[in-house]
Amino acid sequence: MDQNPIPLPKEYPVPNDFHLNLRKRFLDFFKEQLGEQTKNSIVFLKGAETIDKHDDDQQYRVEQESNFKYLFGCELLDCYGILEVESGKVTVFVPKYPESYKMWMVVFSNEEIKEKYRLDDVQYVDQLESWIEKRAPSLIYIYKGQDSDSKLISSYPDFPYLSKYKLNEEELYWTLNECRVKKTDQEIEILRYVALLASESHENVMRRIRPGNKEYQMEALFKYHNFVYSGCRFTPYECICASGTGGATLHYIENDKTIEDKQLILADMGARYYGYNSDITVTFPSNGKFDEKQSIIYNAVLDAQRQVHASLKVGINWGDMHLLAERVITQHLLDAGLLVGTIEELMENRIGKIFFCHGLGHLLGMRTHDVGGYNKGCPPRIPELQSLRFRRNLEVGMVFTNEPGIYFVDFIIQEAFKDQTKARFLNQEKIAEFMYVGGVRLEDDIALTVNGPEILNLVPRSIEQVEACMRGEDWKLIQ
């Protein structure tokens, strides 16, 4: 027998009442917001659909639609779910497969599905119409709306027979989104678990990757650690493993270059467990030692991240936090000689945006860019902060990322050189010296609790910690 066996998994035990608690919390909020109109009503959701691979007889791997997972916990595809608002009873409607399917795939009986997902009832999709007719709801709430980031419309039930009933296609969208913005303690426990898991995977990559390795080997190591220890088969988004100037591409997913000596590596990777995501970014030198210019840019980003974190509290506006991060980054670039002028002139003309070209962070949960950023009644997106994914005042229960960055994106910088209102603030020769740095991003997952902000992940952050980690030392001993 092999003396170095595969380690035993460390799966997190999701509480049996997890989705029951989410449903109760949602219904309390839903009825509080909408009042009498919810009587004798139902919430009707559509789950994710099977997607064929072109004309192949295989299917793409599809994740469950997040609202369906949130309310029903069910992972099966091609399903519909109904939540009765007054009683809280849930019924999931599943496809009816021919008996022959059992030879090729696992097919659960309705009773097994009911027990597995702790549902009140399970019926077949072809029974939906008669079920609704018998139930005779006074109002059917449909989750239909446009995502503030993707601009795509949500998937929703659109059976012709629904025209016989009174439908509401507005209220469910914003109320369910709003409920998901503020996480329960049980949700935060899962998010903490998946953030710490991804942190271990990041640390494993940092300790083992060196010049000569391929970028895809970082992705492979990260995914292996998540999967072998916790059964996290998939990541919430494509792994970003960028070396050198590749770090200037925000969503660099090619991961095909050979890592060279004295390059910075930007690794933005997260884990996914029970539908909940982590989203963590580290930046480190390929040879284990930052050079002077890399250190200047890294410390600028780290200072911005730390100043934002120190300012987080209930009631603070996230848009103001973005501007704080931009000011700190701009000041560091000014001090390093890349910019000229006063800090007030630079901020007025948004010169820092040339280098910090994305939003400070986003809500996090069952989606990487979670719902509710620009929900009904919240501060709207404004032109000067167009890339910011939410601009809300922070509340207890919110989980979000804090991810400032500096990027030397050639086309953005060249355009700025041509713009006389911006070029006068730019030291072109000095900037040229820093172009090889590529990009630096540092991303933490934050939960705002009654005791203040909590960083859910645990990765090396200071230059001393990063270099110690890469030497194989215990970086946690360094403050």
Coordinates of C-alpha atoms in Angstrom, one line a residue:
M1 CA 0.0 0.0 0.0
D2 CA 1.2 3.5 -0.8
Q3 CA 2.7 5.2 2.2
N4 CA 1.5 8.6 1.1
P5 CA -2.3 8.1 0.7
I6 CA -4.8 10.7 -0.5
P7 CA -5.8 12.8 2.5
L8 CA -9.2 12.4 4.0
P9 CA -11.6 15.2 2.9
K10 CA -12.6 18.1 5.1
E11 CA -16.1 18.8 3.9
Y12 CA -18.2 21.4 5.7
P13 CA -21.5 19.9 7.2
V14 CA -24.2 22.2 5.9
P15 CA -27.0 22.3 8.6
N16 CA -30.2 20.4 7.8
D17 CA -32.3 23.5 8.4
F18 CA -30.2 25.7 6.1
H19 CA -32.8 26.3 3.3
L20 CA -35.7 26.2 5.6
N21 CA -34.2 29.1 7.5
L22 CA -33.5 31.0 4.2
R23 CA -37.1 30.5 3.1
K24 CA -38.5 31.6 6.4
R25 CA -36.3 34.7 6.4
F26 CA -37.3 35.5 2.8
L27 CA -41.0 35.1 3.4
D28 CA -40.9 37.3 6.5
F29 CA -39.3 40.0 4.5
F30 CA -41.5 39.4 1.5
K31 CA -44.7 39.7 3.5
E32 CA -43.4 42.7 5.4
Q33 CA -42.7 44.5 2.2
L34 CA -45.8 43.6 0.2
G35 CA -48.5 43.0 2.9
E36 CA -52.0 41.9 2.0
Q37 CA -51.3 41.2 -1.7
T38 CA -49.3 38.1 -0.8
K39 CA -52.3 36.3 0.6
N40 CA -53.1 33.0 -1.3
S41 CA -50.1 33.7 -3.5
I42 CA -47.2 31.5 -4.7
V43 CA -43.6 32.2 -5.8
F44 CA -42.8 30.3 -9.0
L45 CA -39.2 29.8 -10.0
K46 CA -37.5 28.1 -12.9
G47 CA -34.3 26.1 -12.4
A48 CA -31.3 25.8 -14.7
E49 CA -31.8 23.9 -18.0
T50 CA -29.7 21.2 -19.6
I51 CA -27.6 22.6 -22.5
D52 CA -26.5 20.3 -25.2
K53 CA -23.0 20.5 -26.7
H54 CA -23.8 21.8 -30.2
D55 CA -25.0 18.7 -32.1
D56 CA -23.2 16.3 -29.8
D57 CA -24.9 13.7 -27.6
Q58 CA -23.1 15.2 -24.5
Q59 CA -24.2 18.1 -22.4
Y60 CA -22.3 21.1 -20.9
R61 CA -21.8 21.1 -17.2
V62 CA -24.5 23.5 -15.9
E63 CA -24.8 25.1 -12.4
Q64 CA -28.1 25.4 -10.7
E65 CA -29.8 28.8 -11.0
S66 CA -28.8 30.6 -7.8
N67 CA -32.3 31.6 -6.6
F68 CA -33.5 28.1 -7.1
K69 CA -30.6 26.7 -5.1
Y70 CA -31.2 29.4 -2.4
L71 CA -34.9 28.6 -1.8
F72 CA -35.1 24.9 -2.6
G73 CA -31.5 23.6 -2.2
C74 CA -32.2 21.3 -5.2
E75 CA -29.3 20.7 -7.7
L76 CA -31.3 18.8 -10.3
L77 CA -31.7 20.4 -13.7
D78 CA -34.8 21.1 -15.8
C79 CA -36.9 21.6 -12.6
Y80 CA -39.5 24.2 -11.4
G81 CA -40.2 25.1 -7.9
I82 CA -43.2 26.7 -6.1
L83 CA -43.1 28.3 -2.7
E84 CA -46.5 28.9 -1.1
V85 CA -46.2 32.3 0.6
E86 CA -48.7 31.8 3.4
S87 CA -47.8 28.3 4.5
G88 CA -44.1 28.2 3.4
K89 CA -44.7 24.8 1.8
V90 CA -42.3 24.0 -1.1
T91 CA -43.0 21.7 -4.1
V92 CA -40.4 20.9 -6.7
F93 CA -41.4 19.6 -10.1
V94 CA -38.9 17.4 -11.8
P95 CA -38.5 15.8 -15.3
K96 CA -40.0 12.4 -15.7
Y97 CA -37.4 10.1 -17.3
P98 CA -38.0 6.8 -19.1
E99 CA -37.0 3.7 -17.2
S100 CA -34.2 3.1 -19.7
Y101 CA -32.4 6.2 -18.4
K102 CA -31.5 4.3 -15.2
M103 CA -29.0 2.3 -17.3
W104 CA -27.0 5.5 -18.2
M105 CA -27.5 7.9 -15.3
V106 CA -28.6 8.1 -11.7
V107 CA -32.3 8.7 -11.5
F108 CA -33.9 9.4 -8.1
S109 CA -37.4 8.7 -7.3
N110 CA -39.6 11.6 -6.2
E111 CA -39.6 10.3 -2.7
E112 CA -35.8 10.1 -2.7
I113 CA -35.6 13.7 -4.1
K114 CA -38.0 14.8 -1.4
E115 CA -35.8 13.3 1.3
K116 CA -32.5 14.3 -0.2
Y117 CA -33.4 18.0 -0.4
R118 CA -35.8 18.1 2.5
L119 CA -38.8 19.3 0.4
D120 CA -42.5 19.2 1.3
D121 CA -43.5 17.6 -2.0
V122 CA -42.0 16.5 -5.3
Q123 CA -44.1 16.0 -8.5
Y124 CA -43.4 15.8 -12.2
V125 CA -43.1 18.8 -14.5
D126 CA -46.1 17.5 -16.6
Q127 CA -48.2 17.8 -13.4
L128 CA -47.5 21.6 -13.0
E129 CA -50.5 22.9 -14.9
S130 CA -53.0 20.8 -13.0
W131 CA -51.3 21.6 -9.7
I132 CA -51.6 25.3 -10.2
E133 CA -55.2 25.0 -11.4
K134 CA -56.1 23.0 -8.3
R135 CA -54.3 25.4 -6.0
A136 CA -55.9 28.4 -7.7
P137 CA -53.5 31.1 -6.4
S138 CA -54.8 34.7 -6.3
L139 CA -51.4 35.9 -7.5
I140 CA -48.2 34.3 -9.0
Y141 CA -44.9 36.0 -8.4
I142 CA -42.3 35.5 -11.1
Y143 CA -38.6 36.3 -10.8
K144 CA -38.1 38.5 -13.9
G145 CA -35.6 41.3 -14.2
Q146 CA -32.4 42.6 -15.8
D147 CA -29.1 42.1 -14.1
S148 CA -27.3 45.4 -13.4
D149 CA -23.9 44.0 -14.6
S150 CA -24.6 41.6 -17.4
K151 CA -27.8 43.4 -18.6
L152 CA -29.3 40.0 -19.2
I153 CA -32.9 39.1 -18.3
S154 CA -33.4 36.3 -15.8
S155 CA -34.8 33.0 -16.8
Y156 CA -38.4 32.5 -15.7
P157 CA -41.5 30.2 -16.2
D158 CA -43.3 31.2 -19.4
F159 CA -45.9 28.5 -20.0
P160 CA -48.9 29.6 -22.1
Y161 CA -51.4 28.5 -19.5
L162 CA -50.0 31.2 -17.1
S163 CA -52.0 33.8 -19.0
K164 CA -55.1 32.5 -17.2
Y165 CA -53.7 33.8 -13.8
K166 CA -52.7 37.1 -12.4
L167 CA -49.0 37.5 -12.5
N168 CA -46.6 39.9 -10.8
E169 CA -43.2 40.2 -12.5
E170 CA -41.7 43.0 -10.5
E171 CA -41.8 42.5 -6.8
L172 CA -40.1 39.1 -6.5
Y173 CA -37.0 40.3 -8.3
W174 CA -36.1 43.1 -6.0
T175 CA -37.3 41.5 -2.7
L176 CA -35.4 38.2 -3.3
N177 CA -32.3 40.1 -4.4
E178 CA -32.5 42.3 -1.3
C179 CA -32.9 39.3 1.0
R180 CA -29.8 37.7 -0.6
V181 CA -27.7 40.9 -0.1
K182 CA -27.5 40.4 3.7
K183 CA -26.3 36.9 4.6
T184 CA -27.4 34.8 7.5
D185 CA -24.9 33.5 10.1
Q186 CA -25.2 30.1 8.5
E187 CA -24.4 31.5 5.0
I188 CA -21.3 33.4 6.4
E189 CA -20.1 30.1 7.9
I190 CA -20.0 28.5 4.5
L191 CA -18.4 31.6 2.9
R192 CA -15.8 31.6 5.6
Y193 CA -15.1 27.9 5.0
V194 CA -14.8 28.3 1.2
A195 CA -12.6 31.4 1.6
L196 CA -10.2 29.5 4.0
L197 CA -10.1 26.5 1.6
A198 CA -9.2 28.8 -1.3
S199 CA -6.6 30.5 0.9
E200 CA -4.9 27.1 1.5
S201 CA -4.9 26.5 -2.2
H202 CA -3.4 29.9 -3.0
E203 CA -0.7 29.3 -0.4
N204 CA 0.1 25.9 -2.0
V205 CA 0.5 27.5 -5.4
M206 CA 2.7 30.3 -4.0
R207 CA 5.0 27.8 -2.4
R208 CA 5.5 25.6 -5.4
I209 CA 5.4 27.7 -8.5
R210 CA 8.7 29.0 -9.9
P211 CA 10.2 30.4 -13.2
G212 CA 10.0 27.7 -15.9
N213 CA 6.6 26.5 -14.8
K214 CA 3.6 27.1 -17.0
E215 CA 0.7 29.4 -15.9
Y216 CA -1.7 26.5 -16.2
Q217 CA 0.2 24.6 -13.6
M218 CA -1.0 27.2 -11.0
E219 CA -4.6 26.6 -12.1
A220 CA -4.1 22.8 -11.9
L221 CA -2.6 23.0 -8.4
F222 CA -5.3 25.3 -7.1
K223 CA -8.2 23.1 -8.5
Y224 CA -6.6 19.9 -7.2
H225 CA -6.3 21.2 -3.7
N226 CA -9.9 22.4 -3.6
F227 CA -11.2 19.1 -5.1
V228 CA -9.1 16.6 -3.2
Y229 CA -9.7 18.2 0.3
S230 CA -13.3 19.4 0.0
G231 CA -14.9 18.0 -3.1
C232 CA -15.0 21.4 -4.8
R233 CA -15.1 20.0 -8.3
F234 CA -15.6 23.4 -10.0
T235 CA -14.5 27.0 -9.6
P236 CA -16.9 29.9 -9.5
Y237 CA -15.1 31.6 -12.5
E238 CA -12.2 30.8 -14.8
C239 CA -8.9 30.9 -13.0
I240 CA -6.8 34.0 -13.7
C241 CA -3.1 33.0 -13.6
A242 CA -1.2 35.9 -15.2
S243 CA 2.5 36.3 -15.3
G244 CA 4.4 39.5 -16.4
T245 CA 2.5 41.9 -18.4
G246 CA -0.4 39.5 -18.5
G247 CA -1.4 40.9 -15.1
A248 CA -2.5 44.0 -16.9
T249 CA -5.4 42.1 -18.4
L250 CA -8.1 42.1 -15.7
H251 CA -9.7 38.7 -16.7
Y252 CA -6.6 37.0 -18.2
I253 CA -7.7 33.3 -18.5
E254 CA -5.3 32.0 -21.3
N255 CA -2.9 30.7 -18.6
D256 CA -0.6 29.3 -21.3
K257 CA 2.7 31.2 -21.0
T258 CA 5.9 30.0 -19.4
I259 CA 6.7 31.9 -16.2
E260 CA 9.9 33.9 -16.5
D261 CA 12.4 35.0 -13.9
K262 CA 11.7 38.2 -12.0
Q263 CA 8.1 38.5 -13.1
L264 CA 5.1 39.4 -11.0
I265 CA 2.4 36.7 -10.9
L266 CA -1.2 37.8 -10.4
A267 CA -3.4 34.8 -9.4
D268 CA -7.1 35.5 -9.0
M269 CA -8.9 32.2 -8.1
G270 CA -11.8 31.1 -6.0
A271 CA -13.4 28.0 -4.7
R272 CA -17.1 27.0 -4.8
Y273 CA -18.8 25.0 -2.1
Y274 CA -22.5 24.2 -1.8
G275 CA -23.2 27.0 -4.3
Y276 CA -21.3 29.6 -2.3
N277 CA -18.1 31.3 -3.7
S278 CA -14.8 32.7 -2.6
D279 CA -13.0 35.2 -4.8
I280 CA -9.4 35.9 -3.7
T281 CA -6.4 37.5 -5.5
V282 CA -2.8 37.3 -4.6
T283 CA 0.2 38.8 -6.4
F284 CA 3.8 37.5 -5.9
P285 CA 7.2 37.5 -7.6
S286 CA 8.1 34.5 -9.7
N287 CA 11.6 34.2 -8.1
G288 CA 10.4 34.8 -4.5
K289 CA 11.8 38.4 -4.3
F290 CA 10.2 41.7 -5.2
D291 CA 12.4 44.2 -7.0
E292 CA 12.2 47.9 -6.2
K293 CA 9.6 48.9 -8.7
Q294 CA 7.4 45.9 -8.0
S295 CA 7.6 46.7 -4.3
I296 CA 6.5 50.3 -5.0
I297 CA 3.4 49.2 -6.9
Y298 CA 2.6 46.3 -4.5
N299 CA 2.8 48.5 -1.4
A300 CA 0.6 51.1 -3.0
V301 CA -2.2 48.6 -3.6
L302 CA -1.7 47.1 -0.1
D303 CA -2.0 50.5 1.5
A304 CA -5.2 51.2 -0.4
Q305 CA -6.6 47.9 0.6
R306 CA -5.7 48.4 4.3
Q307 CA -7.0 52.0 4.4
V308 CA -10.3 50.8 3.0
H309 CA -10.6 48.0 5.4
A310 CA -9.8 50.3 8.4
S311 CA -12.7 52.6 7.2
L312 CA -15.4 49.9 6.9
K313 CA -18.3 50.2 9.2
V314 CA -22.1 50.2 9.0
G315 CA -23.5 53.1 7.1
I316 CA -20.3 53.9 5.1
N317 CA -20.9 54.3 1.4
W318 CA -19.1 51.9 -0.9
G319 CA -18.7 54.6 -3.6
D320 CA -16.8 56.6 -1.0
M321 CA -14.6 53.6 -0.3
H322 CA -13.7 53.3 -4.0
L323 CA -12.7 57.0 -4.1
L324 CA -10.6 56.5 -1.0
A325 CA -8.7 53.6 -2.6
E326 CA -8.2 55.7 -5.8
R327 CA -6.8 58.6 -3.7
V328 CA -4.4 56.4 -1.9
I329 CA -3.2 54.8 -5.1
T330 CA -2.9 58.2 -6.8
Q331 CA -0.8 59.5 -3.9
H332 CA 1.6 56.6 -4.1
L333 CA 2.0 57.0 -7.9
L334 CA 2.6 60.7 -7.3
D335 CA 5.2 60.0 -4.6
A336 CA 6.9 57.5 -6.9
G337 CA 7.2 60.1 -9.7
L338 CA 4.8 58.5 -12.2
L339 CA 2.5 61.5 -11.8
V340 CA 3.0 65.2 -11.5
G341 CA 0.8 67.9 -10.0
T342 CA -1.1 68.0 -6.7
I343 CA -3.2 65.3 -5.2
E344 CA -6.3 67.5 -5.5
E345 CA -5.7 68.2 -9.2
L346 CA -5.1 64.5 -9.9
M347 CA -8.3 63.5 -8.1
E348 CA -10.3 66.2 -9.8
N349 CA -9.2 64.9 -13.2
R350 CA -9.5 61.2 -12.1
I351 CA -5.9 60.4 -13.2
G352 CA -5.7 57.5 -10.8
K353 CA -8.5 55.8 -12.9
I354 CA -5.9 55.3 -15.7
F355 CA -4.2 52.8 -13.5
F356 CA -7.0 51.7 -11.2
C357 CA -9.4 50.9 -14.0
H358 CA -12.1 48.8 -12.3
G359 CA -14.4 49.0 -9.3
L360 CA -13.2 48.4 -5.8
G361 CA -15.2 45.3 -5.2
H362 CA -18.6 43.5 -5.6
L363 CA -21.1 41.7 -3.5
L364 CA -20.3 38.0 -3.0
G365 CA -22.4 34.9 -2.3
M366 CA -24.0 32.4 -4.5
R367 CA -22.8 34.3 -7.4
T368 CA -19.3 35.8 -7.7
H369 CA -20.8 39.1 -8.6
D370 CA -23.8 38.7 -6.4
V371 CA -27.2 40.2 -6.8
G372 CA -28.6 43.4 -5.4
G373 CA -25.9 45.9 -6.2
Y374 CA -28.2 48.4 -7.7
N375 CA -31.5 47.1 -6.3
K376 CA -34.7 49.1 -6.0
G377 CA -34.3 52.0 -3.6
C378 CA -30.5 51.9 -3.6
P379 CA -28.1 54.6 -4.9
P380 CA -27.9 54.3 -8.7
R381 CA -24.9 53.7 -10.9
I382 CA -23.3 57.1 -11.8
P383 CA -21.1 57.9 -14.8
E384 CA -18.0 58.8 -12.7
L385 CA -18.1 55.4 -11.0
Q386 CA -19.5 53.4 -13.9
S387 CA -17.3 50.3 -13.2
L388 CA -18.4 50.0 -9.6
R389 CA -20.8 47.0 -9.1
F390 CA -22.6 48.5 -6.1
R391 CA -22.7 51.9 -4.4
R392 CA -24.8 51.0 -1.4
N393 CA -24.3 52.0 2.2
L394 CA -22.8 49.0 4.1
E395 CA -25.0 46.9 6.4
V396 CA -24.4 44.1 8.8
G397 CA -24.6 40.8 6.9
M398 CA -23.2 42.1 3.6
V399 CA -20.3 40.1 2.1
F400 CA -18.2 41.7 -0.5
T401 CA -14.7 41.9 -2.0
N402 CA -12.1 44.6 -1.3
E403 CA -9.8 44.5 -4.3
P404 CA -7.9 47.6 -5.3
G405 CA -5.3 47.3 -8.1
I406 CA -2.8 49.1 -10.3
Y407 CA -2.4 48.0 -13.9
F408 CA -0.1 49.2 -16.7
V409 CA -2.6 48.7 -19.5
D410 CA -0.8 49.9 -22.7
F411 CA -3.7 51.0 -24.7
I412 CA -5.3 52.9 -21.8
I413 CA -2.0 54.7 -21.0
Q414 CA -1.3 55.5 -24.7
E415 CA -4.8 57.0 -25.0
A416 CA -4.1 59.1 -21.9
F417 CA -0.8 60.4 -23.4
K418 CA -2.8 61.7 -26.4
D419 CA -5.3 63.5 -24.1
Q420 CA -3.8 66.9 -23.2
T421 CA -6.1 67.2 -20.1
K422 CA -4.5 64.0 -18.8
A423 CA -1.1 64.0 -20.4
R424 CA 0.1 67.0 -18.4
F425 CA -0.2 64.9 -15.2
L426 CA 1.7 61.9 -16.6
N427 CA 5.5 61.4 -16.4
Q428 CA 5.8 59.3 -19.6
E429 CA 9.5 58.3 -19.1
K430 CA 8.9 57.2 -15.5
I431 CA 5.7 55.3 -16.5
A432 CA 7.6 53.5 -19.2
E433 CA 10.0 52.1 -16.6
F434 CA 7.1 50.5 -14.8
M435 CA 5.3 48.9 -17.7
Y436 CA 7.0 45.5 -17.2
V437 CA 5.3 45.2 -13.7
G438 CA 2.0 44.4 -15.5
G439 CA -0.5 44.5 -12.7
V440 CA -1.0 44.1 -9.0
R441 CA -4.4 43.2 -7.5
L442 CA -5.0 42.2 -3.9
E443 CA -8.5 40.9 -3.2
D444 CA -10.0 40.0 0.2
D445 CA -13.5 38.6 0.9
I446 CA -15.1 40.7 3.7
A447 CA -18.1 40.0 5.9
L448 CA -19.5 43.0 7.8
T449 CA -20.5 41.7 11.2
V450 CA -21.9 43.4 14.3
N451 CA -18.3 43.4 15.5
G452 CA -17.0 45.1 12.4
P453 CA -15.4 43.9 9.1
E454 CA -14.0 40.3 9.0
I455 CA -11.6 39.2 6.4
L456 CA -12.8 35.7 5.6
N457 CA -9.6 34.6 3.8
L458 CA -6.1 34.1 5.2
V459 CA -3.3 34.7 2.7
P460 CA 0.1 36.4 2.9
R461 CA -0.3 40.1 2.3
S462 CA 2.8 42.1 3.3
I463 CA 5.9 41.8 1.2
E464 CA 7.6 40.2 4.1
Q465 CA 4.8 37.6 4.4
V466 CA 4.8 36.8 0.7
E467 CA 8.5 36.3 0.5
A468 CA 8.5 34.2 3.7
C469 CA 5.7 32.0 2.3
M470 CA 7.7 31.5 -0.9
R471 CA 10.7 30.4 1.1
G472 CA 8.6 27.8 2.8
E473 CA 8.5 29.6 6.1
D474 CA 5.5 30.1 8.4
W475 CA 4.5 33.6 7.1
K476 CA 1.7 33.8 9.8
L477 CA 4.4 34.6 12.4
I478 CA 5.2 37.8 10.6
Q479 CA 2.9 40.7 11.6

